[in-house]
Amino acid sequence: MGNKLSGRFVAGMELADALRVAESVNKQGMFVTLDSLGESVSSAAEAHKAADVYHELLDSIRERHLDANISVKLTQMGLALDPELAEAIATNLTEHAKYTGNFVRIDMEDSPLTQVTLDIVRRVNERPDLRGAIGIVIQAYLYRSQADIEQLIADGIRVRLCKGAYKEPAEVAFPRKADVDANYIKLSQTLLESPIYHGLATHDEAMIAAAKSFAKKRDITPSRFEFQMLYGVRRDLQRKLVAEGYNVRVYIPFGREWYPYFMRRLAERPANVLFIAKNMLRK
Ligand code: FDA
């Protein structure tokens, strides 16, 4: 039942499912980032177990010559229990990624965790041997994001820009979609103009059109940035961008803890509820 429900947005329950899907997405000319699903853990042992899956992923990516990196949530690495534990795990993963020629993207969670997530990523990146092997996510709905992006660029840290997926109060985030969209365009321009390779994560055609036209105007070639989209969302648009010569990375989640991820995807687009329900009724 869970499998059938989540299948639209989740590659499968096992690591092998994720690798199989990653290979097929690579064959379609797109890069991948892999997310082993799971959020807040309740013990250090659980955090280490979650990290082990990512270590296995890094080895498998290298063995299979996949064009894939990993996306990691710090709460799954024990952030809520002990920030030092999460930092130690993030450091280990980044060491492993560096050693295998790979990259760790730290996902961004809700706003009480923004500062601590930034601090951890910055400290890991400050280690000269790890520089460039860790990146972060910035959410356009937060008022603070322009300042954060400027600092991250100064620190040489790669950013994935998204609109933001959590319910946030008006004290910290734009309540109106129009303001979030305007900020997304503004922030994406700051990123595009920087000398660092960043990711623009969105399925919004208006955001994508704005980025393409800004890049063309400023002679920023498509090889200097990438678009990122979620597995199962706007596959038509993913293929179109590839055909036009843009870099596209697909975010592929997998694992048994699919429920919160799945619910965020449904909340983003109520039509998805109907879509999933219809598929459930089909044989
Ligand atoms: P918006 O929500 O305005 O949607 C624009 C259009 O895209 C919709 O009209 C619809 O056509 C399509 N669309 C969007 N979502 C859809 C869905 N679920 N199903 C079907 N169609 C959909 N957030 C976060 O807080 N922290 C993070 O670390 C990340 N990481 C991340 C990685 C990647 C690769 C992506 C693409 C997104 C994230 N996000 C995220 C989620 C992000 O913040 C945001 O919630 C979603 O991407 C939806 O926003 P859009 O930019 O697509 O625009």
mmCIF file of C-alpha atoms and ligand atoms in Angstrom:
data_model
loop_
_atom_site.group_PDB
_atom_site.id
_atom_site.type_symbol
_atom_site.label_atom_id
_atom_site.label_comp_id
_atom_site.label_asym_id
_atom_site.label_seq_id
_atom_site.Cartn_x
_atom_site.Cartn_y
_atom_site.Cartn_z
ATOM 1 C CA MET A 1 0.000 0.000 0.000
ATOM 2 C CA GLY A 2 2.756 2.460 1.030
ATOM 3 C CA ASN A 3 4.697 1.499 -2.039
ATOM 4 C CA LYS A 4 1.784 2.165 -4.336
ATOM 5 C CA LEU A 5 0.886 5.454 -2.671
ATOM 6 C CA SER A 6 4.357 6.913 -2.606
ATOM 7 C CA GLY A 7 5.601 5.489 -5.924
ATOM 8 C CA ARG A 8 4.831 8.658 -7.797
ATOM 9 C CA PHE A 9 7.432 10.674 -5.837
ATOM 10 C CA VAL A 10 9.688 8.070 -4.230
ATOM 11 C CA ALA A 11 12.070 5.747 -6.115
ATOM 12 C CA GLY A 12 11.366 2.774 -3.849
ATOM 13 C CA MET A 13 11.941 1.457 -0.374
ATOM 14 C CA GLU A 14 15.491 0.125 -0.815
ATOM 15 C CA LEU A 15 18.879 1.561 -1.724
ATOM 16 C CA ALA A 16 18.984 -0.734 -4.760
ATOM 17 C CA ASP A 17 15.757 0.888 -6.047
ATOM 18 C CA ALA A 18 17.340 4.325 -5.790
ATOM 19 C CA LEU A 19 20.460 3.216 -7.672
ATOM 20 C CA ARG A 20 18.374 1.669 -10.430
ATOM 21 C CA VAL A 21 16.301 4.840 -10.858
ATOM 22 C CA ALA A 22 19.434 7.012 -10.699
ATOM 23 C CA GLU A 23 20.994 5.025 -13.501
ATOM 24 C CA SER A 24 17.933 5.414 -15.676
ATOM 25 C CA VAL A 25 17.752 9.179 -14.982
ATOM 26 C CA ASN A 26 21.465 9.486 -15.856
ATOM 27 C CA LYS A 27 20.753 7.684 -19.128
ATOM 28 C CA GLN A 28 18.206 10.383 -19.927
ATOM 29 C CA GLY A 29 20.968 12.963 -19.681
ATOM 30 C CA MET A 30 20.274 14.265 -16.176
ATOM 31 C CA PHE A 31 22.328 14.347 -12.988
ATOM 32 C CA VAL A 32 20.915 13.000 -9.744
ATOM 33 C CA THR A 33 20.925 13.769 -6.051
ATOM 34 C CA LEU A 34 19.890 10.934 -3.707
ATOM 35 C CA ASP A 35 17.915 11.408 -0.507
ATOM 36 C CA SER A 36 17.629 8.557 1.974
ATOM 37 C CA LEU A 37 14.304 9.525 3.531
ATOM 38 C CA GLY A 38 13.996 10.170 7.243
ATOM 39 C CA GLU A 39 13.819 13.179 9.534
ATOM 40 C CA SER A 40 14.400 13.739 13.247
ATOM 41 C CA VAL A 41 15.941 10.666 14.866
ATOM 42 C CA SER A 42 15.590 9.837 18.568
ATOM 43 C CA SER A 43 19.035 8.424 19.403
ATOM 44 C CA ALA A 44 22.676 8.753 18.388
ATOM 45 C CA ALA A 45 22.591 5.126 17.235
ATOM 46 C CA GLU A 46 19.762 5.942 14.824
ATOM 47 C CA ALA A 47 21.672 8.946 13.480
ATOM 48 C CA HIS A 48 24.735 6.769 12.822
ATOM 49 C CA LYS A 49 22.548 4.174 11.127
ATOM 50 C CA ALA A 50 21.099 6.872 8.857
ATOM 51 C CA ALA A 51 24.622 8.088 8.058
ATOM 52 C CA ASP A 52 25.693 4.530 7.177
ATOM 53 C CA VAL A 53 23.136 4.478 4.364
ATOM 54 C CA TYR A 54 24.738 7.612 2.913
ATOM 55 C CA HIS A 55 28.228 6.116 3.215
ATOM 56 C CA GLU A 56 26.982 3.073 1.337
ATOM 57 C CA LEU A 57 25.440 5.364 -1.270
ATOM 58 C CA LEU A 58 28.722 7.228 -1.810
ATOM 59 C CA ASP A 59 30.525 3.920 -2.399
ATOM 60 C CA SER A 60 27.807 2.619 -4.722
ATOM 61 C CA ILE A 61 27.761 5.847 -6.732
ATOM 62 C CA ARG A 62 31.480 5.481 -7.356
ATOM 63 C CA GLU A 63 31.347 1.749 -8.119
ATOM 64 C CA ARG A 64 28.555 2.211 -10.636
ATOM 65 C CA HIS A 65 29.973 5.403 -12.133
ATOM 66 C CA LEU A 66 26.741 7.270 -11.502
ATOM 67 C CA ASP A 67 26.528 11.013 -11.945
ATOM 68 C CA ALA A 68 24.958 11.544 -8.551
ATOM 69 C CA ASN A 69 25.575 13.271 -5.251
ATOM 70 C CA ILE A 70 23.732 13.046 -1.917
ATOM 71 C CA SER A 71 21.193 15.275 -0.154
ATOM 72 C CA VAL A 72 21.233 15.050 3.630
ATOM 73 C CA LYS A 73 18.972 16.420 6.375
ATOM 74 C CA LEU A 74 20.837 17.350 9.550
ATOM 75 C CA THR A 75 17.900 16.340 11.777
ATOM 76 C CA GLN A 76 18.324 12.827 10.434
ATOM 77 C CA MET A 77 21.966 13.084 11.553
ATOM 78 C CA GLY A 78 20.890 13.953 15.101
ATOM 79 C CA LEU A 79 20.757 17.769 14.974
ATOM 80 C CA ALA A 80 17.838 18.007 17.403
ATOM 81 C CA LEU A 81 19.584 15.693 19.904
ATOM 82 C CA ASP A 82 23.063 17.149 19.740
ATOM 83 C CA PRO A 83 24.335 19.625 17.122
ATOM 84 C CA GLU A 84 27.900 18.357 17.656
ATOM 85 C CA LEU A 85 26.832 14.861 16.667
ATOM 86 C CA ALA A 86 25.202 16.172 13.468
ATOM 87 C CA GLU A 87 28.305 18.223 12.682
ATOM 88 C CA ALA A 88 30.611 15.246 13.222
ATOM 89 C CA ILE A 89 28.475 13.086 10.929
ATOM 90 C CA ALA A 90 28.280 15.817 8.266
ATOM 91 C CA THR A 91 32.069 16.161 8.445
ATOM 92 C CA ASN A 92 32.569 12.405 8.022
ATOM 93 C CA LEU A 93 30.224 12.298 5.054
ATOM 94 C CA THR A 94 31.986 15.238 3.450
ATOM 95 C CA GLU A 95 35.378 13.549 3.959
ATOM 96 C CA HIS A 96 34.014 10.431 2.280
ATOM 97 C CA ALA A 97 32.488 12.508 -0.535
ATOM 98 C CA LYS A 98 35.742 14.369 -1.111
ATOM 99 C CA TYR A 99 37.656 11.083 -1.178
ATOM 100 C CA THR A 100 35.264 9.649 -3.780
ATOM 101 C CA GLY A 101 35.180 12.845 -5.858
ATOM 102 C CA ASN A 102 31.651 13.608 -4.755
ATOM 103 C CA PHE A 103 29.616 16.313 -3.040
ATOM 104 C CA VAL A 104 27.229 16.559 -0.059
ATOM 105 C CA ARG A 105 24.209 18.835 -0.235
ATOM 106 C CA ILE A 106 22.714 19.705 3.126
ATOM 107 C CA ASP A 107 18.947 20.185 2.731
ATOM 108 C CA MET A 108 17.351 23.083 4.590
ATOM 109 C CA GLU A 109 14.611 22.358 7.111
ATOM 110 C CA ASP A 110 12.345 24.704 9.087
ATOM 111 C CA SER A 111 13.426 28.164 10.231
ATOM 112 C CA PRO A 112 14.486 27.368 13.843
ATOM 113 C CA LEU A 113 17.245 25.300 12.192
ATOM 114 C CA THR A 114 18.405 27.795 9.551
ATOM 115 C CA GLN A 115 21.241 29.369 11.543
ATOM 116 C CA VAL A 116 22.636 26.156 13.000
ATOM 117 C CA THR A 117 22.547 24.518 9.556
ATOM 118 C CA LEU A 118 24.420 27.461 8.022
ATOM 119 C CA ASP A 119 26.985 27.409 10.840
ATOM 120 C CA ILE A 120 27.679 23.699 10.434
ATOM 121 C CA VAL A 121 28.036 23.873 6.653
ATOM 122 C CA ARG A 122 30.322 26.894 6.935
ATOM 123 C CA ARG A 123 32.569 25.200 9.504
ATOM 124 C CA VAL A 124 32.876 22.014 7.441
ATOM 125 C CA ASN A 125 33.665 24.041 4.332
ATOM 126 C CA GLU A 126 36.321 26.029 6.216
ATOM 127 C CA ARG A 127 38.492 22.919 6.431
ATOM 128 C CA PRO A 128 40.874 23.445 3.510
ATOM 129 C CA ASP A 129 40.800 19.754 2.507
ATOM 130 C CA LEU A 130 36.975 19.745 2.379
ATOM 131 C CA ARG A 131 36.412 23.063 0.635
ATOM 132 C CA GLY A 132 33.814 22.836 -2.115
ATOM 133 C CA ALA A 133 32.653 19.330 -1.162
ATOM 134 C CA ILE A 134 29.669 20.548 0.889
ATOM 135 C CA GLY A 135 26.817 22.825 -0.133
ATOM 136 C CA ILE A 136 23.583 24.140 1.310
ATOM 137 C CA VAL A 137 19.983 25.022 0.437
ATOM 138 C CA ILE A 138 18.519 28.510 0.729
ATOM 139 C CA GLN A 139 14.766 29.169 0.787
ATOM 140 C CA ALA A 140 13.447 32.210 -1.080
ATOM 141 C CA TYR A 141 10.488 32.584 1.331
ATOM 142 C CA LEU A 142 12.759 33.682 4.206
ATOM 143 C CA TYR A 143 13.460 37.414 4.599
ATOM 144 C CA ARG A 144 17.039 36.657 5.652
ATOM 145 C CA SER A 145 17.986 34.780 2.469
ATOM 146 C CA GLN A 146 19.536 37.654 0.490
ATOM 147 C CA ALA A 147 22.056 38.293 3.275
ATOM 148 C CA ASP A 148 22.723 34.561 3.686
ATOM 149 C CA ILE A 149 23.362 34.126 -0.022
ATOM 150 C CA GLU A 150 25.818 37.022 -0.111
ATOM 151 C CA GLN A 151 27.748 35.504 2.788
ATOM 152 C CA LEU A 152 27.717 32.012 1.237
ATOM 153 C CA ILE A 153 29.062 33.360 -2.048
ATOM 154 C CA ALA A 154 31.822 35.159 -0.141
ATOM 155 C CA ASP A 155 32.632 31.852 1.572
ATOM 156 C CA GLY A 156 32.676 29.985 -1.762
ATOM 157 C CA ILE A 157 29.786 27.677 -0.848
ATOM 158 C CA ARG A 158 27.499 26.180 -3.493
ATOM 159 C CA VAL A 159 23.809 26.981 -3.010
ATOM 160 C CA ARG A 160 20.627 25.236 -4.088
ATOM 161 C CA LEU A 161 17.878 27.843 -4.211
ATOM 162 C CA CYS A 162 14.297 26.685 -3.610
ATOM 163 C CA LYS A 163 11.111 28.501 -2.615
ATOM 164 C CA GLY A 164 10.798 26.662 0.724
ATOM 165 C CA ALA A 165 8.547 23.797 1.769
ATOM 166 C CA TYR A 166 7.730 24.349 5.456
ATOM 167 C CA LYS A 167 4.930 26.291 7.123
ATOM 168 C CA GLU A 168 6.604 29.449 8.432
ATOM 169 C CA PRO A 169 5.257 32.447 10.402
ATOM 170 C CA ALA A 170 5.045 35.918 8.816
ATOM 171 C CA GLU A 171 7.776 37.117 11.232
ATOM 172 C CA VAL A 172 10.364 35.190 9.237
ATOM 173 C CA ALA A 173 8.886 34.431 5.814
ATOM 174 C CA PHE A 174 6.908 36.184 3.075
ATOM 175 C CA PRO A 175 3.288 35.075 3.479
ATOM 176 C CA ARG A 176 2.344 35.965 -0.134
ATOM 177 C CA LYS A 177 3.361 33.710 -3.007
ATOM 178 C CA ALA A 178 3.956 36.728 -5.273
ATOM 179 C CA ASP A 179 6.620 38.016 -2.844
ATOM 180 C CA VAL A 180 8.278 34.610 -2.603
ATOM 181 C CA ASP A 181 8.398 34.404 -6.401
ATOM 182 C CA ALA A 182 9.848 37.921 -6.729
ATOM 183 C CA ASN A 183 12.487 37.091 -4.138
ATOM 184 C CA TYR A 184 13.290 33.803 -5.901
ATOM 185 C CA ILE A 185 14.012 35.703 -9.126
ATOM 186 C CA LYS A 186 16.144 38.281 -7.317
ATOM 187 C CA LEU A 187 18.157 35.647 -5.428
ATOM 188 C CA SER A 188 18.632 33.478 -8.500
ATOM 189 C CA GLN A 189 20.176 36.464 -10.267
ATOM 190 C CA THR A 190 22.621 37.016 -7.418
ATOM 191 C CA LEU A 191 23.603 33.346 -7.650
ATOM 192 C CA LEU A 192 23.910 33.329 -11.431
ATOM 193 C CA GLU A 193 26.218 36.341 -11.368
ATOM 194 C CA SER A 194 28.561 34.710 -8.859
ATOM 195 C CA PRO A 195 31.541 32.647 -10.038
ATOM 196 C CA ILE A 196 30.269 29.526 -8.212
ATOM 197 C CA TYR A 197 28.248 26.644 -9.712
ATOM 198 C CA HIS A 198 24.787 26.775 -8.094
ATOM 199 C CA GLY A 199 21.484 24.923 -8.468
ATOM 200 C CA LEU A 200 18.101 26.514 -9.124
ATOM 201 C CA ALA A 201 15.496 24.100 -7.743
ATOM 202 C CA THR A 202 12.004 24.813 -9.017
ATOM 203 C CA HIS A 203 9.268 23.491 -11.292
ATOM 204 C CA ASP A 204 7.879 26.970 -11.835
ATOM 205 C CA GLU A 205 8.145 27.862 -15.509
ATOM 206 C CA ALA A 206 8.137 31.588 -14.706
ATOM 207 C CA MET A 207 11.194 31.170 -12.424
ATOM 208 C CA ILE A 208 12.954 29.078 -15.059
ATOM 209 C CA ALA A 209 12.175 31.539 -17.865
ATOM 210 C CA ALA A 210 13.471 34.439 -15.760
ATOM 211 C CA ALA A 211 16.735 32.603 -15.014
ATOM 212 C CA LYS A 212 17.276 31.634 -18.638
ATOM 213 C CA SER A 213 16.685 35.142 -19.909
ATOM 214 C CA PHE A 214 18.920 36.732 -17.243
ATOM 215 C CA ALA A 215 21.709 34.249 -18.018
ATOM 216 C CA LYS A 216 21.450 34.960 -21.739
ATOM 217 C CA LYS A 217 21.552 38.715 -21.196
ATOM 218 C CA ARG A 218 24.651 38.432 -18.994
ATOM 219 C CA ASP A 219 26.402 35.860 -21.211
ATOM 220 C CA ILE A 220 26.285 33.249 -18.456
ATOM 221 C CA THR A 221 26.598 29.937 -20.293
ATOM 222 C CA PRO A 222 24.294 27.001 -19.365
ATOM 223 C CA SER A 223 27.319 25.023 -18.143
ATOM 224 C CA ARG A 224 27.747 27.435 -15.212
ATOM 225 C CA PHE A 225 24.592 26.418 -13.321
ATOM 226 C CA GLU A 226 21.943 23.706 -13.129
ATOM 227 C CA PHE A 227 18.211 23.422 -12.738
ATOM 228 C CA GLN A 228 16.984 20.912 -10.170
ATOM 229 C CA MET A 229 13.596 19.199 -9.933
ATOM 230 C CA LEU A 230 11.992 16.501 -7.842
ATOM 231 C CA TYR A 231 11.606 12.943 -9.060
ATOM 232 C CA GLY A 232 8.155 12.508 -10.568
ATOM 233 C CA VAL A 233 7.383 16.213 -10.881
ATOM 234 C CA ARG A 234 7.193 17.924 -14.314
ATOM 235 C CA ARG A 235 9.121 15.259 -16.198
ATOM 236 C CA ASP A 236 8.101 17.019 -19.428
ATOM 237 C CA LEU A 237 9.876 20.164 -18.300
ATOM 238 C CA GLN A 238 12.952 18.213 -17.177
ATOM 239 C CA ARG A 239 13.281 16.655 -20.641
ATOM 240 C CA LYS A 240 12.666 19.964 -22.400
ATOM 241 C CA LEU A 241 15.463 21.688 -20.475
ATOM 242 C CA VAL A 242 17.882 18.859 -21.280
ATOM 243 C CA ALA A 243 16.980 19.113 -24.974
ATOM 244 C CA GLU A 244 17.690 22.845 -24.822
ATOM 245 C CA GLY A 245 21.174 22.170 -23.454
ATOM 246 C CA TYR A 246 20.656 23.006 -19.774
ATOM 247 C CA ASN A 247 22.040 20.970 -16.889
ATOM 248 C CA VAL A 248 19.240 19.282 -14.953
ATOM 249 C CA ARG A 249 19.557 17.383 -11.675
ATOM 250 C CA VAL A 250 16.744 15.184 -10.374
ATOM 251 C CA TYR A 251 16.245 14.821 -6.613
ATOM 252 C CA ILE A 252 15.497 11.154 -5.958
ATOM 253 C CA PRO A 253 14.185 10.169 -2.514
ATOM 254 C CA PHE A 254 13.981 6.573 -1.393
ATOM 255 C CA GLY A 255 13.395 4.598 1.790
ATOM 256 C CA ARG A 256 10.723 3.465 4.181
ATOM 257 C CA GLU A 257 10.191 6.825 5.863
ATOM 258 C CA TRP A 258 8.420 8.300 2.881
ATOM 259 C CA TYR A 259 5.351 9.717 4.620
ATOM 260 C CA PRO A 260 6.381 13.314 5.610
ATOM 261 C CA TYR A 261 8.088 13.823 2.239
ATOM 262 C CA PHE A 262 5.034 12.527 0.406
ATOM 263 C CA MET A 263 2.699 14.785 2.414
ATOM 264 C CA ARG A 264 4.779 17.897 1.619
ATOM 265 C CA ARG A 265 4.542 17.078 -2.099
ATOM 266 C CA LEU A 266 0.751 16.673 -1.850
ATOM 267 C CA ALA A 267 0.419 19.942 0.052
ATOM 268 C CA GLU A 268 2.316 21.807 -2.665
ATOM 269 C CA ARG A 269 -0.232 20.903 -5.259
ATOM 270 C CA PRO A 270 -3.699 19.798 -4.122
ATOM 271 C CA ALA A 271 -4.335 18.372 -7.607
ATOM 272 C CA ASN A 272 -1.801 15.687 -6.685
ATOM 273 C CA VAL A 273 -4.265 14.218 -4.195
ATOM 274 C CA LEU A 274 -6.717 13.565 -7.014
ATOM 275 C CA PHE A 275 -3.952 12.313 -9.273
ATOM 276 C CA ILE A 276 -2.756 9.794 -6.690
ATOM 277 C CA ALA A 277 -6.299 8.726 -5.825
ATOM 278 C CA LYS A 278 -7.064 8.034 -9.502
ATOM 279 C CA ASN A 279 -3.912 5.953 -9.845
ATOM 280 C CA MET A 280 -4.815 3.985 -6.730
ATOM 281 C CA LEU A 281 -8.109 2.976 -8.321
ATOM 282 C CA ARG A 282 -6.418 1.832 -11.517
ATOM 283 C CA LYS A 283 -5.283 -1.769 -11.755
HETATM 284 P P1 FDA B 1 5.514 26.269 -6.958
HETATM 285 O O1 FDA B 1 5.167 25.570 -5.692
HETATM 286 O O2 FDA B 1 5.072 27.684 -7.130
HETATM 287 O O3 FDA B 1 4.999 25.408 -8.160
HETATM 288 C C1 FDA B 1 5.116 25.815 -9.516
HETATM 289 C C2 FDA B 1 4.515 24.740 -10.424
HETATM 290 O O4 FDA B 1 5.325 23.569 -10.335
HETATM 291 C C3 FDA B 1 3.116 24.260 -10.005
HETATM 292 O O5 FDA B 1 2.120 25.053 -10.558
HETATM 293 C C4 FDA B 1 3.123 22.858 -10.564
HETATM 294 O O6 FDA B 1 2.892 22.872 -11.948
HETATM 295 C C5 FDA B 1 4.537 22.415 -10.353
HETATM 296 N N1 FDA B 1 4.699 21.714 -9.073
HETATM 297 C C6 FDA B 1 5.297 22.177 -7.954
HETATM 298 N N2 FDA B 1 5.316 21.252 -6.982
HETATM 299 C C7 FDA B 1 4.683 20.186 -7.488
HETATM 300 C C8 FDA B 1 4.365 18.904 -6.977
HETATM 301 N N3 FDA B 1 4.689 18.539 -5.750
HETATM 302 N N4 FDA B 1 3.721 18.054 -7.810
HETATM 303 C C9 FDA B 1 3.393 18.398 -9.061
HETATM 304 N N5 FDA B 1 3.660 19.606 -9.600
HETATM 305 C C10 FDA B 1 4.285 20.485 -8.831
HETATM 306 N N6 FDA B 1 12.433 22.820 0.199
HETATM 307 C C11 FDA B 1 13.003 23.084 1.388
HETATM 308 O O7 FDA B 1 12.389 23.767 2.226
HETATM 309 N N7 FDA B 1 14.250 22.601 1.677
HETATM 310 C C12 FDA B 1 14.986 21.877 0.774
HETATM 311 O O8 FDA B 1 16.115 21.474 1.084
HETATM 312 C C13 FDA B 1 14.393 21.614 -0.491
HETATM 313 N N8 FDA B 1 15.071 20.903 -1.446
HETATM 314 C C14 FDA B 1 14.536 20.814 -2.718
HETATM 315 C C15 FDA B 1 15.271 20.219 -3.744
HETATM 316 C C16 FDA B 1 14.787 20.212 -5.038
HETATM 317 C C17 FDA B 1 15.608 19.617 -6.132
HETATM 318 C C18 FDA B 1 13.507 20.785 -5.324
HETATM 319 C C19 FDA B 1 12.970 20.839 -6.720
HETATM 320 C C20 FDA B 1 12.763 21.333 -4.312
HETATM 321 C C21 FDA B 1 13.253 21.342 -3.004
HETATM 322 N N9 FDA B 1 12.498 21.887 -1.972
HETATM 323 C C22 FDA B 1 13.093 22.098 -0.747
HETATM 324 C C23 FDA B 1 11.037 22.150 -2.154
HETATM 325 C C24 FDA B 1 10.766 23.584 -2.560
HETATM 326 O O9 FDA B 1 11.038 24.449 -1.498
HETATM 327 C C25 FDA B 1 9.297 23.752 -2.995
HETATM 328 O O10 FDA B 1 8.464 23.416 -1.932
HETATM 329 C C26 FDA B 1 8.896 22.936 -4.204
HETATM 330 O O11 FDA B 1 9.942 22.821 -5.136
HETATM 331 C C27 FDA B 1 7.712 23.592 -4.933
HETATM 332 O O12 FDA B 1 8.075 24.882 -5.385
HETATM 333 P P2 FDA B 1 8.271 25.282 -6.917
HETATM 334 O O13 FDA B 1 9.486 26.113 -7.011
HETATM 335 O O14 FDA B 1 8.247 24.098 -7.788
HETATM 336 O O15 FDA B 1 7.086 26.291 -7.226
#
